[in-house]
Amino acid sequence: QVQLVESGGDLVQPGGSLRLACAASGSISNFYAMGWYRQAPGKQRELVAVIISGGGTHYDNDVKGRFTISRDNAKNTMYLQMDSLKPEDTAVYYCNGKQSGIDYWGQGTQVTVSS
């Protein structure tokens, strides 16, 4: 069973940048889609961005133009570059991979945007 481990969460000031990484214990080329989700306190988990095996991407409107999702199959790692961060981006960010009808999740990494 593939395990996903997120890293890169931190405390950052508004307007700052962070890059999250999601490292897989196995090949991510078997995932037909991978994505980042986030969950703020008291709110439901929501989709942030997704990238499919062909390279196509989709972003939530709230992050479009500020966040960039990418994947490096050779390193079995997916990334989320987050720029122009806002306080409302504060949340636990989760990595997700979809393979053979199964959803795989990481344990999350905390991103806090505050001055």
PDB file of C-alpha atoms in Angstrom:
ATOM      1  CA  GLN A   1       0.000   0.000   0.000  1.00  0.00           C
ATOM      2  CA  VAL A   2       1.363   3.391  -0.991  1.00  0.00           C
ATOM      3  CA  GLN A   3       1.922   5.926   1.763  1.00  0.00           C
ATOM      4  CA  LEU A   4       1.869   9.682   1.229  1.00  0.00           C
ATOM      5  CA  VAL A   5       3.810  12.067   3.455  1.00  0.00           C
ATOM      6  CA  GLU A   6       3.416  15.834   3.282  1.00  0.00           C
ATOM      7  CA  SER A   7       6.057  18.360   4.276  1.00  0.00           C
ATOM      8  CA  GLY A   8       6.727  22.072   3.964  1.00  0.00           C
ATOM      9  CA  GLY A   9       4.007  23.548   6.139  1.00  0.00           C
ATOM     10  CA  ASP A  10       5.041  26.521   8.230  1.00  0.00           C
ATOM     11  CA  LEU A  11       4.085  29.881   9.676  1.00  0.00           C
ATOM     12  CA  VAL A  12       4.419  32.598   7.047  1.00  0.00           C
ATOM     13  CA  GLN A  13       3.465  36.261   6.811  1.00  0.00           C
ATOM     14  CA  PRO A  14       0.749  37.464   4.427  1.00  0.00           C
ATOM     15  CA  GLY A  15       2.161  37.865   0.946  1.00  0.00           C
ATOM     16  CA  GLY A  16       4.761  35.197   1.553  1.00  0.00           C
ATOM     17  CA  SER A  17       5.389  31.893  -0.195  1.00  0.00           C
ATOM     18  CA  LEU A  18       5.654  28.228   0.731  1.00  0.00           C
ATOM     19  CA  ARG A  19       6.235  25.046  -1.214  1.00  0.00           C
ATOM     20  CA  LEU A  20       4.538  21.907   0.006  1.00  0.00           C
ATOM     21  CA  ALA A  21       5.771  18.469  -1.006  1.00  0.00           C
ATOM     22  CA  CYS A  22       3.997  15.119  -1.001  1.00  0.00           C
ATOM     23  CA  ALA A  23       6.370  12.178  -1.106  1.00  0.00           C
ATOM     24  CA  ALA A  24       5.043   8.737  -2.001  1.00  0.00           C
ATOM     25  CA  SER A  25       6.498   5.445  -0.780  1.00  0.00           C
ATOM     26  CA  GLY A  26       5.903   3.981  -4.241  1.00  0.00           C
ATOM     27  CA  SER A  27       5.551   5.101  -7.811  1.00  0.00           C
ATOM     28  CA  ILE A  28       3.165   8.004  -8.324  1.00  0.00           C
ATOM     29  CA  SER A  29       2.939   7.233 -12.024  1.00  0.00           C
ATOM     30  CA  ASN A  30       0.226   4.748 -11.047  1.00  0.00           C
ATOM     31  CA  PHE A  31      -1.943   7.541  -9.697  1.00  0.00           C
ATOM     32  CA  TYR A  32      -4.223   8.807 -12.441  1.00  0.00           C
ATOM     33  CA  ALA A  33      -4.884  11.930 -10.381  1.00  0.00           C
ATOM     34  CA  MET A  34      -3.206  13.601  -7.443  1.00  0.00           C
ATOM     35  CA  GLY A  35      -4.332  16.630  -5.558  1.00  0.00           C
ATOM     36  CA  TRP A  36      -4.078  18.927  -2.601  1.00  0.00           C
ATOM     37  CA  TYR A  37      -6.945  19.515  -0.222  1.00  0.00           C
ATOM     38  CA  ARG A  38      -7.166  21.744   2.821  1.00  0.00           C
ATOM     39  CA  GLN A  39      -9.252  21.935   5.941  1.00  0.00           C
ATOM     40  CA  ALA A  40      -9.548  25.024   8.087  1.00  0.00           C
ATOM     41  CA  PRO A  41     -10.845  24.850  11.669  1.00  0.00           C
ATOM     42  CA  GLY A  42     -14.607  24.383  11.712  1.00  0.00           C
ATOM     43  CA  LYS A  43     -14.807  23.898   7.960  1.00  0.00           C
ATOM     44  CA  GLN A  44     -15.080  20.950   5.611  1.00  0.00           C
ATOM     45  CA  ARG A  45     -12.112  19.668   3.666  1.00  0.00           C
ATOM     46  CA  GLU A  46     -11.983  21.321   0.259  1.00  0.00           C
ATOM     47  CA  LEU A  47     -10.149  20.743  -2.977  1.00  0.00           C
ATOM     48  CA  VAL A  48      -7.312  23.178  -3.658  1.00  0.00           C
ATOM     49  CA  ALA A  49      -5.741  21.813  -6.827  1.00  0.00           C
ATOM     50  CA  VAL A  50      -5.534  18.591  -8.807  1.00  0.00           C
ATOM     51  CA  ILE A  51      -3.169  17.278 -11.460  1.00  0.00           C
ATOM     52  CA  ILE A  52      -3.922  14.309 -13.677  1.00  0.00           C
ATOM     53  CA  SER A  53      -1.481  11.836 -15.170  1.00  0.00           C
ATOM     54  CA  GLY A  54      -1.473  13.645 -18.526  1.00  0.00           C
ATOM     55  CA  GLY A  55      -0.410  16.860 -16.834  1.00  0.00           C
ATOM     56  CA  GLY A  56      -3.717  18.694 -16.881  1.00  0.00           C
ATOM     57  CA  THR A  57      -4.471  20.795 -13.827  1.00  0.00           C
ATOM     58  CA  HIS A  58      -7.459  22.319 -12.078  1.00  0.00           C
ATOM     59  CA  TYR A  59      -7.519  24.931  -9.338  1.00  0.00           C
ATOM     60  CA  ASP A  60     -10.089  26.216  -6.910  1.00  0.00           C
ATOM     61  CA  ASN A  61     -11.018  29.777  -7.840  1.00  0.00           C
ATOM     62  CA  ASP A  62      -9.698  31.080  -4.515  1.00  0.00           C
ATOM     63  CA  VAL A  63      -6.140  29.978  -5.326  1.00  0.00           C
ATOM     64  CA  LYS A  64      -6.054  30.306  -9.109  1.00  0.00           C
ATOM     65  CA  GLY A  65      -3.126  32.471 -10.158  1.00  0.00           C
ATOM     66  CA  ARG A  66      -1.418  32.142  -6.778  1.00  0.00           C
ATOM     67  CA  PHE A  67      -0.838  28.393  -6.378  1.00  0.00           C
ATOM     68  CA  THR A  68       0.846  25.975  -8.777  1.00  0.00           C
ATOM     69  CA  ILE A  69       0.576  22.198  -8.584  1.00  0.00           C
ATOM     70  CA  SER A  70       3.180  19.931 -10.150  1.00  0.00           C
ATOM     71  CA  ARG A  71       4.396  16.374  -9.987  1.00  0.00           C
ATOM     72  CA  ASP A  72       7.787  14.761 -10.526  1.00  0.00           C
ATOM     73  CA  ASN A  73       7.262  11.112 -11.357  1.00  0.00           C
ATOM     74  CA  ALA A  74      11.007  10.399 -11.209  1.00  0.00           C
ATOM     75  CA  LYS A  75      11.086  11.574  -7.587  1.00  0.00           C
ATOM     76  CA  ASN A  76       7.647  10.168  -6.735  1.00  0.00           C
ATOM     77  CA  THR A  77       6.753  13.575  -5.357  1.00  0.00           C
ATOM     78  CA  MET A  78       3.998  16.107  -5.903  1.00  0.00           C
ATOM     79  CA  TYR A  79       4.354  19.779  -5.069  1.00  0.00           C
ATOM     80  CA  LEU A  80       2.209  22.796  -4.333  1.00  0.00           C
ATOM     81  CA  GLN A  81       3.896  26.158  -4.797  1.00  0.00           C
ATOM     82  CA  MET A  82       1.923  28.747  -2.873  1.00  0.00           C
ATOM     83  CA  ASP A  83       2.570  32.439  -3.512  1.00  0.00           C
ATOM     84  CA  SER A  84       0.866  35.618  -2.325  1.00  0.00           C
ATOM     85  CA  LEU A  85      -0.458  33.777   0.692  1.00  0.00           C
ATOM     86  CA  LYS A  86      -3.420  35.192   2.569  1.00  0.00           C
ATOM     87  CA  PRO A  87      -4.627  34.604   6.137  1.00  0.00           C
ATOM     88  CA  GLU A  88      -7.607  32.713   4.709  1.00  0.00           C
ATOM     89  CA  ASP A  89      -5.182  30.144   3.278  1.00  0.00           C
ATOM     90  CA  THR A  90      -4.518  28.988   6.843  1.00  0.00           C
ATOM     91  CA  ALA A  91      -5.423  25.310   7.082  1.00  0.00           C
ATOM     92  CA  VAL A  92      -4.104  21.785   7.282  1.00  0.00           C
ATOM     93  CA  TYR A  93      -3.122  20.766   3.765  1.00  0.00           C
ATOM     94  CA  TYR A  94      -3.571  17.144   2.718  1.00  0.00           C
ATOM     95  CA  CYS A  95      -2.126  15.233  -0.195  1.00  0.00           C
ATOM     96  CA  ASN A  96      -4.394  12.852  -2.102  1.00  0.00           C
ATOM     97  CA  GLY A  97      -3.749  10.224  -4.730  1.00  0.00           C
ATOM     98  CA  LYS A  98      -6.316   8.216  -6.699  1.00  0.00           C
ATOM     99  CA  GLN A  99      -5.413   4.739  -7.925  1.00  0.00           C
ATOM    100  CA  SER A 100      -7.652   1.859  -9.005  1.00  0.00           C
ATOM    101  CA  GLY A 101     -10.670   3.447  -7.383  1.00  0.00           C
ATOM    102  CA  ILE A 102      -8.926   3.931  -4.060  1.00  0.00           C
ATOM    103  CA  ASP A 103      -8.176   7.255  -2.379  1.00  0.00           C
ATOM    104  CA  TYR A 104      -4.857   7.552  -0.582  1.00  0.00           C
ATOM    105  CA  TRP A 105      -4.313  10.361   1.923  1.00  0.00           C
ATOM    106  CA  GLY A 106      -1.401  11.834   3.770  1.00  0.00           C
ATOM    107  CA  GLN A 107      -1.648  12.949   7.381  1.00  0.00           C
ATOM    108  CA  GLY A 108      -1.491  16.649   6.573  1.00  0.00           C
ATOM    109  CA  THR A 109       0.819  19.601   7.098  1.00  0.00           C
ATOM    110  CA  GLN A 110      -0.143  22.834   8.845  1.00  0.00           C
ATOM    111  CA  VAL A 111       0.048  26.115   6.950  1.00  0.00           C
ATOM    112  CA  THR A 112      -0.499  29.258   8.996  1.00  0.00           C
ATOM    113  CA  VAL A 113      -0.556  32.689   7.372  1.00  0.00           C
ATOM    114  CA  SER A 114      -0.343  35.417   9.981  1.00  0.00           C
ATOM    115  CA  SER A 115       1.552  38.578  10.800  1.00  0.00           C
TER     116      SER A 115
END
